[in-house]
Amino acid sequence: AQSVTQPDIHITVSEGASLELRCNYSYGATPYLFWYVQSPGQGLQLLLKYFSGDTLVQGIKGFEAEFKRSQSSFNLRKPSVHWSDAAEYFCAVVGGGNKLTFGTGTQLKVEL
Amino acid sequence: DGGITQSPKYLFRKEGQNVTLSCEQNLNHDAMYWYRQDPGQGLRLIYYSQIVNDFQKGDIAEGYSVSREKKESFPLTVTSAQKNPTAFYLCASSSDSLYSGNTIYFGEGSWLTVV
């Protein structure tokens, strides 16, 4: 069965600093990978997804992610964080049965 | 506006009662999903449906039931058999198979509290 690990439960960065959120997946076949963001008490918004092709994927709000098959990783990056980026971030993988499996999330705090 | 509408946003239930959460989408999506979110556990799949009149159990289906009588509607009933129902519930939909590169879109969620 597929699984996703987000090893960092909380991350704090200063506004303007760079950000990298880690995601590792386990899936036997070619993975289809997603990053979502959630503000408190709200639904999830898609940031970006990897389906095939270029392993560096650009998303909304200045985010990007790189798929590395050899490391089973799909880390999310942003070169300069804004205070409005404070939220919870979820990595997810499509697995068997047309289902999306999520990691446990990383809570991002931005210090002004 | 196109999207997924969940209602109610906040719901309080007494122990032993069943409660139904509504989910309606006007995106003409075939597939619909229910997830449960608890702090520190991410999102866990309760039920999903890929076509009208058909649905499958997810990872934590015990104590829940669903129906899919119409393409746009996928209500979730939290029964009295669900031992710990207090959580945030998210409904989602996608146009077709996720293997085709389609995206799951989420509603705004419903908070259920057992009092």
mmCIF file of N, CA, C and O in Angstrom, chain A residues 4 6 8 19 21-23 32-40 42-50 57-61 63-65 74-77 84-95 98-108, chain B residues 4 27 29 31 33 35 37 42-43 90-99 101-108:
data_model
loop_
_atom_site.group_PDB
_atom_site.id
_atom_site.type_symbol
_atom_site.label_atom_id
_atom_site.label_comp_id
_atom_site.label_asym_id
_atom_site.label_seq_id
_atom_site.Cartn_x
_atom_site.Cartn_y
_atom_site.Cartn_z
ATOM 1 N N VAL A 4 2.789 8.141 2.693
ATOM 2 C CA VAL A 4 3.501 9.407 2.574
ATOM 3 C C VAL A 4 4.008 9.794 3.951
ATOM 4 O O VAL A 4 3.262 9.730 4.932
ATOM 5 N N GLN A 6 5.789 12.940 6.052
ATOM 6 C CA GLN A 6 6.249 14.315 6.167
ATOM 7 C C GLN A 6 6.957 14.400 7.511
ATOM 8 O O GLN A 6 6.300 14.468 8.550
ATOM 9 N N ASP A 8 8.654 16.571 9.186
ATOM 10 C CA ASP A 8 8.634 17.775 10.003
ATOM 11 C C ASP A 8 7.202 18.127 10.364
ATOM 12 O O ASP A 8 6.403 18.456 9.490
ATOM 13 N N LEU A 19 12.338 28.378 1.989
ATOM 14 C CA LEU A 19 11.585 27.309 2.662
ATOM 15 C C LEU A 19 11.738 26.005 1.885
ATOM 16 O O LEU A 19 11.715 25.997 0.648
ATOM 17 N N LEU A 21 9.960 22.105 2.471
ATOM 18 C CA LEU A 21 9.165 21.134 3.229
ATOM 19 C C LEU A 21 9.396 19.763 2.619
ATOM 20 O O LEU A 21 9.253 19.581 1.403
ATOM 21 N N ARG A 22 9.687 18.808 3.468
ATOM 22 C CA ARG A 22 10.062 17.484 2.991
ATOM 23 C C ARG A 22 8.870 16.543 2.860
ATOM 24 O O ARG A 22 7.941 16.589 3.678
ATOM 25 N N CYS A 23 8.945 15.701 1.853
ATOM 26 C CA CYS A 23 7.917 14.690 1.621
ATOM 27 C C CYS A 23 8.590 13.464 1.028
ATOM 28 O O CYS A 23 9.290 13.561 0.021
ATOM 29 N N TYR A 32 1.926 9.552 -8.643
ATOM 30 C CA TYR A 32 1.366 10.853 -8.979
ATOM 31 C C TYR A 32 1.260 11.610 -7.660
ATOM 32 O O TYR A 32 0.608 11.149 -6.730
ATOM 33 N N LEU A 33 1.903 12.772 -7.575
ATOM 34 C CA LEU A 33 2.127 13.442 -6.302
ATOM 35 C C LEU A 33 1.522 14.838 -6.288
ATOM 36 O O LEU A 33 1.509 15.521 -7.306
ATOM 37 N N PHE A 34 1.069 15.227 -5.123
ATOM 38 C CA PHE A 34 0.401 16.507 -4.951
ATOM 39 C C PHE A 34 0.923 17.205 -3.694
ATOM 40 O O PHE A 34 1.306 16.550 -2.726
ATOM 41 N N TRP A 35 0.871 18.531 -3.714
ATOM 42 C CA TRP A 35 0.999 19.339 -2.511
ATOM 43 C C TRP A 35 -0.244 20.217 -2.386
ATOM 44 O O TRP A 35 -0.646 20.891 -3.340
ATOM 45 N N TYR A 36 -0.829 20.183 -1.166
ATOM 46 C CA TYR A 36 -1.978 21.021 -0.851
ATOM 47 C C TYR A 36 -1.615 21.918 0.331
ATOM 48 O O TYR A 36 -0.788 21.568 1.178
ATOM 49 N N VAL A 37 -2.327 23.059 0.424
ATOM 50 C CA VAL A 37 -2.176 23.951 1.566
ATOM 51 C C VAL A 37 -3.543 24.162 2.204
ATOM 52 O O VAL A 37 -4.571 24.200 1.513
ATOM 53 N N GLN A 38 -3.534 24.248 3.538
ATOM 54 C CA GLN A 38 -4.783 24.431 4.282
ATOM 55 C C GLN A 38 -4.627 25.540 5.309
ATOM 56 O O GLN A 38 -3.762 25.463 6.181
ATOM 57 N N SER A 39 -5.497 26.550 5.216
ATOM 58 C CA SER A 39 -5.576 27.566 6.258
ATOM 59 C C SER A 39 -6.488 27.048 7.361
ATOM 60 O O SER A 39 -7.337 26.186 7.110
ATOM 61 N N PRO A 40 -6.348 27.545 8.587
ATOM 62 C CA PRO A 40 -7.117 27.007 9.722
ATOM 63 C C PRO A 40 -8.618 26.969 9.456
ATOM 64 O O PRO A 40 -9.220 27.968 9.057
ATOM 65 N N GLN A 42 -10.303 25.596 7.161
ATOM 66 C CA GLN A 42 -10.703 25.689 5.758
ATOM 67 C C GLN A 42 -10.434 24.393 5.012
ATOM 68 O O GLN A 42 -9.811 23.466 5.540
ATOM 69 N N GLY A 43 -10.890 24.347 3.775
ATOM 70 C CA GLY A 43 -10.579 23.218 2.925
ATOM 71 C C GLY A 43 -9.156 23.276 2.420
ATOM 72 O O GLY A 43 -8.374 24.146 2.807
ATOM 73 N N LEU A 44 -8.818 22.349 1.547
ATOM 74 C CA LEU A 44 -7.468 22.280 1.003
ATOM 75 C C LEU A 44 -7.415 22.890 -0.385
ATOM 76 O O LEU A 44 -8.307 22.692 -1.202
ATOM 77 N N GLN A 45 -6.335 23.609 -0.631
ATOM 78 C CA GLN A 45 -6.112 24.214 -1.939
ATOM 79 C C GLN A 45 -4.902 23.564 -2.598
ATOM 80 O O GLN A 45 -3.856 23.403 -1.958
ATOM 81 N N LEU A 46 -5.035 23.204 -3.851
ATOM 82 C CA LEU A 46 -3.939 22.584 -4.571
ATOM 83 C C LEU A 46 -2.851 23.610 -4.871
ATOM 84 O O LEU A 46 -3.114 24.667 -5.431
ATOM 85 N N LEU A 47 -1.611 23.274 -4.493
ATOM 86 C CA LEU A 47 -0.459 24.110 -4.832
ATOM 87 C C LEU A 47 0.170 23.682 -6.145
ATOM 88 O O LEU A 47 0.498 24.504 -6.999
ATOM 89 N N LEU A 48 0.370 22.380 -6.304
ATOM 90 C CA LEU A 48 0.990 21.852 -7.516
ATOM 91 C C LEU A 48 0.853 20.344 -7.521
ATOM 92 O O LEU A 48 0.506 19.732 -6.505
ATOM 93 N N LYS A 49 1.140 19.768 -8.670
ATOM 94 C CA LYS A 49 1.081 18.316 -8.782
ATOM 95 C C LYS A 49 2.119 17.841 -9.791
ATOM 96 O O LYS A 49 2.495 18.558 -10.718
ATOM 97 N N TYR A 50 2.578 16.604 -9.573
ATOM 98 C CA TYR A 50 3.473 15.943 -10.511
ATOM 99 C C TYR A 50 2.736 14.732 -11.080
ATOM 100 O O TYR A 50 2.284 13.854 -10.327
ATOM 101 N N VAL A 57 8.422 20.987 -10.797
ATOM 102 C CA VAL A 57 7.048 21.413 -11.055
ATOM 103 C C VAL A 57 6.814 22.786 -10.432
ATOM 104 O O VAL A 57 7.156 23.013 -9.265
ATOM 105 N N GLN A 58 6.233 23.660 -11.201
ATOM 106 C CA GLN A 58 5.897 25.002 -10.696
ATOM 107 C C GLN A 58 4.436 25.026 -10.274
ATOM 108 O O GLN A 58 3.569 24.430 -10.914
ATOM 109 N N GLY A 59 4.165 25.737 -9.183
ATOM 110 C CA GLY A 59 2.805 25.824 -8.712
ATOM 111 C C GLY A 59 2.377 27.261 -8.498
ATOM 112 O O GLY A 59 3.009 28.199 -8.957
ATOM 113 N N ILE A 60 1.289 27.401 -7.751
ATOM 114 C CA ILE A 60 0.774 28.733 -7.460
ATOM 115 C C ILE A 60 1.525 29.348 -6.295
ATOM 116 O O ILE A 60 2.233 28.644 -5.557
ATOM 117 N N LYS A 61 1.383 30.636 -6.118
ATOM 118 C CA LYS A 61 1.940 31.378 -4.990
ATOM 119 C C LYS A 61 3.456 31.288 -4.916
ATOM 120 O O LYS A 61 4.028 31.461 -3.841
ATOM 121 N N PHE A 63 5.434 28.679 -5.322
ATOM 122 C CA PHE A 63 5.951 27.394 -4.867
ATOM 123 C C PHE A 63 6.410 26.531 -6.039
ATOM 124 O O PHE A 63 5.882 26.620 -7.144
ATOM 125 N N GLU A 64 7.374 25.666 -5.749
ATOM 126 C CA GLU A 64 7.806 24.655 -6.691
ATOM 127 C C GLU A 64 8.149 23.383 -5.917
ATOM 128 O O GLU A 64 8.358 23.411 -4.705
ATOM 129 N N ALA A 65 8.181 22.269 -6.624
ATOM 130 C CA ALA A 65 8.544 21.004 -5.997
ATOM 131 C C ALA A 65 9.340 20.186 -7.003
ATOM 132 O O ALA A 65 9.135 20.296 -8.213
ATOM 133 N N PHE A 74 9.536 14.285 -2.820
ATOM 134 C CA PHE A 74 8.809 15.320 -3.575
ATOM 135 C C PHE A 74 8.760 16.550 -2.674
ATOM 136 O O PHE A 74 7.725 16.934 -2.164
ATOM 137 N N ASN A 75 9.896 17.186 -2.488
ATOM 138 C CA ASN A 75 10.005 18.303 -1.549
ATOM 139 C C ASN A 75 9.481 19.598 -2.155
ATOM 140 O O ASN A 75 9.708 19.903 -3.317
ATOM 141 N N LEU A 76 8.819 20.368 -1.310
ATOM 142 C CA LEU A 76 8.226 21.649 -1.698
ATOM 143 C C LEU A 76 9.172 22.775 -1.314
ATOM 144 O O LEU A 76 9.709 22.787 -0.193
ATOM 145 N N ARG A 77 9.333 23.749 -2.201
ATOM 146 C CA ARG A 77 10.267 24.842 -1.941
ATOM 147 C C ARG A 77 9.640 26.182 -2.314
ATOM 148 O O ARG A 77 8.758 26.265 -3.181
ATOM 149 N N SER A 84 1.853 35.518 4.756
ATOM 150 C CA SER A 84 0.594 34.876 4.397
ATOM 151 C C SER A 84 0.759 33.392 4.040
ATOM 152 O O SER A 84 -0.238 32.692 3.835
ATOM 153 N N ASP A 85 1.993 32.920 3.961
ATOM 154 C CA ASP A 85 2.220 31.495 3.684
ATOM 155 C C ASP A 85 2.032 30.623 4.924
ATOM 156 O O ASP A 85 2.045 29.388 4.813
ATOM 157 N N ALA A 86 1.881 31.227 6.077
ATOM 158 C CA ALA A 86 1.672 30.452 7.299
ATOM 159 C C ALA A 86 0.389 29.637 7.169
ATOM 160 O O ALA A 86 -0.693 30.188 6.954
ATOM 161 N N ALA A 87 0.516 28.332 7.276
ATOM 162 C CA ALA A 87 -0.606 27.412 7.056
ATOM 163 C C ALA A 87 -0.100 25.996 7.292
ATOM 164 O O ALA A 87 1.047 25.794 7.705
ATOM 165 N N GLU A 88 -0.940 25.036 7.025
ATOM 166 C CA GLU A 88 -0.518 23.645 7.095
ATOM 167 C C GLU A 88 -0.412 23.101 5.670
ATOM 168 O O GLU A 88 -1.278 23.363 4.834
ATOM 169 N N TYR A 89 0.636 22.338 5.431
ATOM 170 C CA TYR A 89 0.928 21.846 4.098
ATOM 171 C C TYR A 89 0.895 20.312 4.092
ATOM 172 O O TYR A 89 1.472 19.663 4.971
ATOM 173 N N PHE A 90 0.218 19.785 3.088
ATOM 174 C CA PHE A 90 0.055 18.341 2.982
ATOM 175 C C PHE A 90 0.598 17.841 1.647
ATOM 176 O O PHE A 90 0.281 18.390 0.593
ATOM 177 N N CYS A 91 1.363 16.780 1.740
ATOM 178 C CA CYS A 91 1.819 16.046 0.570
ATOM 179 C C CYS A 91 0.919 14.820 0.401
ATOM 180 O O CYS A 91 0.449 14.254 1.409
ATOM 181 N N ALA A 92 0.648 14.435 -0.840
ATOM 182 C CA ALA A 92 -0.238 13.301 -1.072
ATOM 183 C C ALA A 92 0.199 12.535 -2.313
ATOM 184 O O ALA A 92 0.801 13.102 -3.230
ATOM 185 N N VAL A 93 -0.135 11.250 -2.336
ATOM 186 C CA VAL A 93 0.198 10.382 -3.466
ATOM 187 C C VAL A 93 -1.036 9.614 -3.895
ATOM 188 O O VAL A 93 -1.834 9.170 -3.054
ATOM 189 N N VAL A 94 -1.207 9.456 -5.198
ATOM 190 C CA VAL A 94 -2.288 8.629 -5.722
ATOM 191 C C VAL A 94 -1.823 7.189 -5.685
ATOM 192 O O VAL A 94 -0.742 6.858 -6.175
ATOM 193 N N GLY A 95 -2.665 6.342 -5.096
ATOM 194 C CA GLY A 95 -2.297 4.943 -4.995
ATOM 195 C C GLY A 95 -3.347 4.047 -5.596
ATOM 196 O O GLY A 95 -4.184 4.475 -6.382
ATOM 197 N N ASN A 98 -7.574 4.311 -7.128
ATOM 198 C CA ASN A 98 -7.899 5.700 -7.449
ATOM 199 C C ASN A 98 -8.110 6.521 -6.186
ATOM 200 O O ASN A 98 -9.024 7.336 -6.092
ATOM 201 N N LYS A 99 -7.274 6.321 -5.198
ATOM 202 C CA LYS A 99 -7.399 7.031 -3.928
ATOM 203 C C LYS A 99 -6.178 7.905 -3.690
ATOM 204 O O LYS A 99 -5.076 7.596 -4.121
ATOM 205 N N LEU A 100 -6.411 8.994 -2.960
ATOM 206 C CA LEU A 100 -5.335 9.901 -2.609
ATOM 207 C C LEU A 100 -4.984 9.675 -1.145
ATOM 208 O O LEU A 100 -5.856 9.766 -0.280
ATOM 209 N N THR A 101 -3.709 9.364 -0.891
ATOM 210 C CA THR A 101 -3.232 9.146 0.472
ATOM 211 C C THR A 101 -2.389 10.334 0.892
ATOM 212 O O THR A 101 -1.462 10.732 0.180
ATOM 213 N N PHE A 102 -2.694 10.868 2.080
ATOM 214 C CA PHE A 102 -2.043 12.082 2.553
ATOM 215 C C PHE A 102 -0.997 11.779 3.625
ATOM 216 O O PHE A 102 -1.111 10.807 4.386
ATOM 217 N N GLY A 103 -0.007 12.663 3.711
ATOM 218 C CA GLY A 103 0.884 12.685 4.851
ATOM 219 C C GLY A 103 0.194 13.356 6.019
ATOM 220 O O GLY A 103 -0.933 13.844 5.896
ATOM 221 N N THR A 104 0.884 13.407 7.152
ATOM 222 C CA THR A 104 0.287 13.962 8.365
ATOM 223 C C THR A 104 0.390 15.477 8.434
ATOM 224 O O THR A 104 -0.126 16.091 9.358
ATOM 225 N N GLY A 105 1.048 16.085 7.467
ATOM 226 C CA GLY A 105 1.079 17.533 7.382
ATOM 227 C C GLY A 105 2.266 18.172 8.080
ATOM 228 O O GLY A 105 2.847 17.613 9.014
ATOM 229 N N THR A 106 2.624 19.368 7.605
ATOM 230 C CA THR A 106 3.651 20.200 8.230
ATOM 231 C C THR A 106 3.050 21.571 8.487
ATOM 232 O O THR A 106 2.546 22.213 7.564
ATOM 233 N N GLN A 107 3.096 21.988 9.744
ATOM 234 C CA GLN A 107 2.572 23.301 10.129
ATOM 235 C C GLN A 107 3.686 24.325 9.954
ATOM 236 O O GLN A 107 4.742 24.210 10.579
ATOM 237 N N LEU A 108 3.445 25.309 9.127
ATOM 238 C CA LEU A 108 4.435 26.355 8.877
ATOM 239 C C LEU A 108 4.077 27.628 9.638
ATOM 240 O O LEU A 108 2.976 28.148 9.506
ATOM 241 N N ILE B 4 -17.631 22.981 -4.563
ATOM 242 C CA ILE B 4 -18.141 21.954 -3.666
ATOM 243 C C ILE B 4 -18.676 22.637 -2.432
ATOM 244 O O ILE B 4 -17.963 23.421 -1.799
ATOM 245 N N LEU B 27 -19.555 20.707 -10.311
ATOM 246 C CA LEU B 27 -18.412 20.640 -11.218
ATOM 247 C C LEU B 27 -18.572 19.539 -12.259
ATOM 248 O O LEU B 27 -17.682 19.338 -13.087
ATOM 249 N N HIS B 29 -18.381 16.450 -11.721
ATOM 250 C CA HIS B 29 -17.374 15.433 -11.461
ATOM 251 C C HIS B 29 -18.007 14.072 -11.211
ATOM 252 O O HIS B 29 -19.066 13.965 -10.592
ATOM 253 N N ALA B 31 -16.298 11.431 -9.623
ATOM 254 C CA ALA B 31 -15.826 10.832 -8.376
ATOM 255 C C ALA B 31 -16.001 11.799 -7.211
ATOM 256 O O ALA B 31 -15.767 13.010 -7.338
ATOM 257 N N TYR B 33 -15.487 12.011 -2.680
ATOM 258 C CA TYR B 33 -14.744 11.413 -1.564
ATOM 259 C C TYR B 33 -15.135 12.090 -0.252
ATOM 260 O O TYR B 33 -15.476 13.266 -0.229
ATOM 261 N N TYR B 35 -13.279 12.621 3.538
ATOM 262 C CA TYR B 35 -12.110 12.476 4.386
ATOM 263 C C TYR B 35 -12.427 12.979 5.791
ATOM 264 O O TYR B 35 -13.216 13.901 5.973
ATOM 265 N N GLN B 37 -10.417 14.542 9.196
ATOM 266 C CA GLN B 37 -9.160 15.151 9.611
ATOM 267 C C GLN B 37 -9.129 15.317 11.120
ATOM 268 O O GLN B 37 -10.028 15.910 11.709
ATOM 269 N N GLY B 42 -3.315 13.999 9.746
ATOM 270 C CA GLY B 42 -3.570 14.240 8.336
ATOM 271 C C GLY B 42 -5.013 13.932 7.978
ATOM 272 O O GLY B 42 -5.913 14.000 8.813
ATOM 273 N N LEU B 43 -5.226 13.589 6.723
ATOM 274 C CA LEU B 43 -6.563 13.264 6.234
ATOM 275 C C LEU B 43 -6.656 11.765 6.005
ATOM 276 O O LEU B 43 -5.772 11.174 5.388
ATOM 277 N N LEU B 90 -14.088 16.561 5.483
ATOM 278 C CA LEU B 90 -13.880 17.209 4.200
ATOM 279 C C LEU B 90 -14.427 16.347 3.077
ATOM 280 O O LEU B 90 -14.132 15.155 2.977
ATOM 281 N N CYS B 91 -15.215 16.984 2.228
ATOM 282 C CA CYS B 91 -15.730 16.346 1.025
ATOM 283 C C CYS B 91 -14.888 16.811 -0.155
ATOM 284 O O CYS B 91 -14.389 17.947 -0.164
ATOM 285 N N ALA B 92 -14.717 15.935 -1.139
ATOM 286 C CA ALA B 92 -13.898 16.279 -2.290
ATOM 287 C C ALA B 92 -14.465 15.615 -3.537
ATOM 288 O O ALA B 92 -15.276 14.682 -3.445
ATOM 289 N N SER B 93 -14.017 16.085 -4.695
ATOM 290 C CA SER B 93 -14.451 15.470 -5.941
ATOM 291 C C SER B 93 -13.356 15.584 -6.984
ATOM 292 O O SER B 93 -12.469 16.435 -6.885
ATOM 293 N N SER B 94 -13.442 14.710 -7.989
ATOM 294 C CA SER B 94 -12.521 14.769 -9.121
ATOM 295 C C SER B 94 -13.276 14.344 -10.375
ATOM 296 O O SER B 94 -14.247 13.600 -10.298
ATOM 297 N N SER B 95 -12.803 14.823 -11.525
ATOM 298 C CA SER B 95 -13.561 14.617 -12.751
ATOM 299 C C SER B 95 -13.491 13.178 -13.246
ATOM 300 O O SER B 95 -14.420 12.694 -13.874
ATOM 301 N N ASP B 96 -12.409 12.517 -12.975
ATOM 302 C CA ASP B 96 -12.243 11.153 -13.490
ATOM 303 C C ASP B 96 -11.126 10.489 -12.708
ATOM 304 O O ASP B 96 -10.783 10.925 -11.619
ATOM 305 N N SER B 97 -10.560 9.509 -13.279
ATOM 306 C CA SER B 97 -9.494 8.780 -12.602
ATOM 307 C C SER B 97 -8.319 9.692 -12.276
ATOM 308 O O SER B 97 -7.885 10.503 -13.100
ATOM 309 N N LEU B 98 -7.808 9.545 -11.080
ATOM 310 C CA LEU B 98 -6.640 10.312 -10.675
ATOM 311 C C LEU B 98 -5.410 9.884 -11.462
ATOM 312 O O LEU B 98 -4.450 10.644 -11.590
ATOM 313 N N TYR B 99 -5.440 8.690 -12.024
ATOM 314 C CA TYR B 99 -4.313 8.209 -12.817
ATOM 315 C C TYR B 99 -4.210 8.950 -14.152
ATOM 316 O O TYR B 99 -3.203 8.860 -14.835
ATOM 317 N N GLY B 101 -4.218 12.074 -14.309
ATOM 318 C CA GLY B 101 -3.681 13.389 -13.992
ATOM 319 C C GLY B 101 -4.705 14.367 -13.476
ATOM 320 O O GLY B 101 -4.436 15.554 -13.367
ATOM 321 N N ASN B 102 -5.892 13.883 -13.148
ATOM 322 C CA ASN B 102 -6.924 14.776 -12.635
ATOM 323 C C ASN B 102 -6.632 15.161 -11.188
ATOM 324 O O ASN B 102 -5.872 14.488 -10.490
ATOM 325 N N THR B 103 -7.265 16.197 -10.751
ATOM 326 C CA THR B 103 -7.032 16.762 -9.431
ATOM 327 C C THR B 103 -8.246 16.569 -8.556
ATOM 328 O O THR B 103 -9.383 16.644 -9.031
ATOM 329 N N ILE B 104 -8.028 16.340 -7.291
ATOM 330 C CA ILE B 104 -9.115 16.346 -6.306
ATOM 331 C C ILE B 104 -9.303 17.770 -5.790
ATOM 332 O O ILE B 104 -8.332 18.425 -5.403
ATOM 333 N N TYR B 105 -10.548 18.213 -5.798
ATOM 334 C CA TYR B 105 -10.892 19.525 -5.262
ATOM 335 C C TYR B 105 -11.702 19.325 -3.989
ATOM 336 O O TYR B 105 -12.524 18.416 -3.899
ATOM 337 N N PHE B 106 -11.458 20.223 -3.016
ATOM 338 C CA PHE B 106 -12.062 20.069 -1.700
ATOM 339 C C PHE B 106 -13.095 21.141 -1.403
ATOM 340 O O PHE B 106 -12.986 22.282 -1.860
ATOM 341 N N GLY B 107 -14.089 20.740 -0.587
ATOM 342 C CA GLY B 107 -14.994 21.709 -0.008
ATOM 343 C C GLY B 107 -14.360 22.385 1.186
ATOM 344 O O GLY B 107 -13.197 22.128 1.520
ATOM 345 N N GLU B 108 -15.136 23.233 1.872
ATOM 346 C CA GLU B 108 -14.619 24.016 2.975
ATOM 347 C C GLU B 108 -14.666 23.279 4.306
ATOM 348 O O GLU B 108 -14.181 23.764 5.301
#
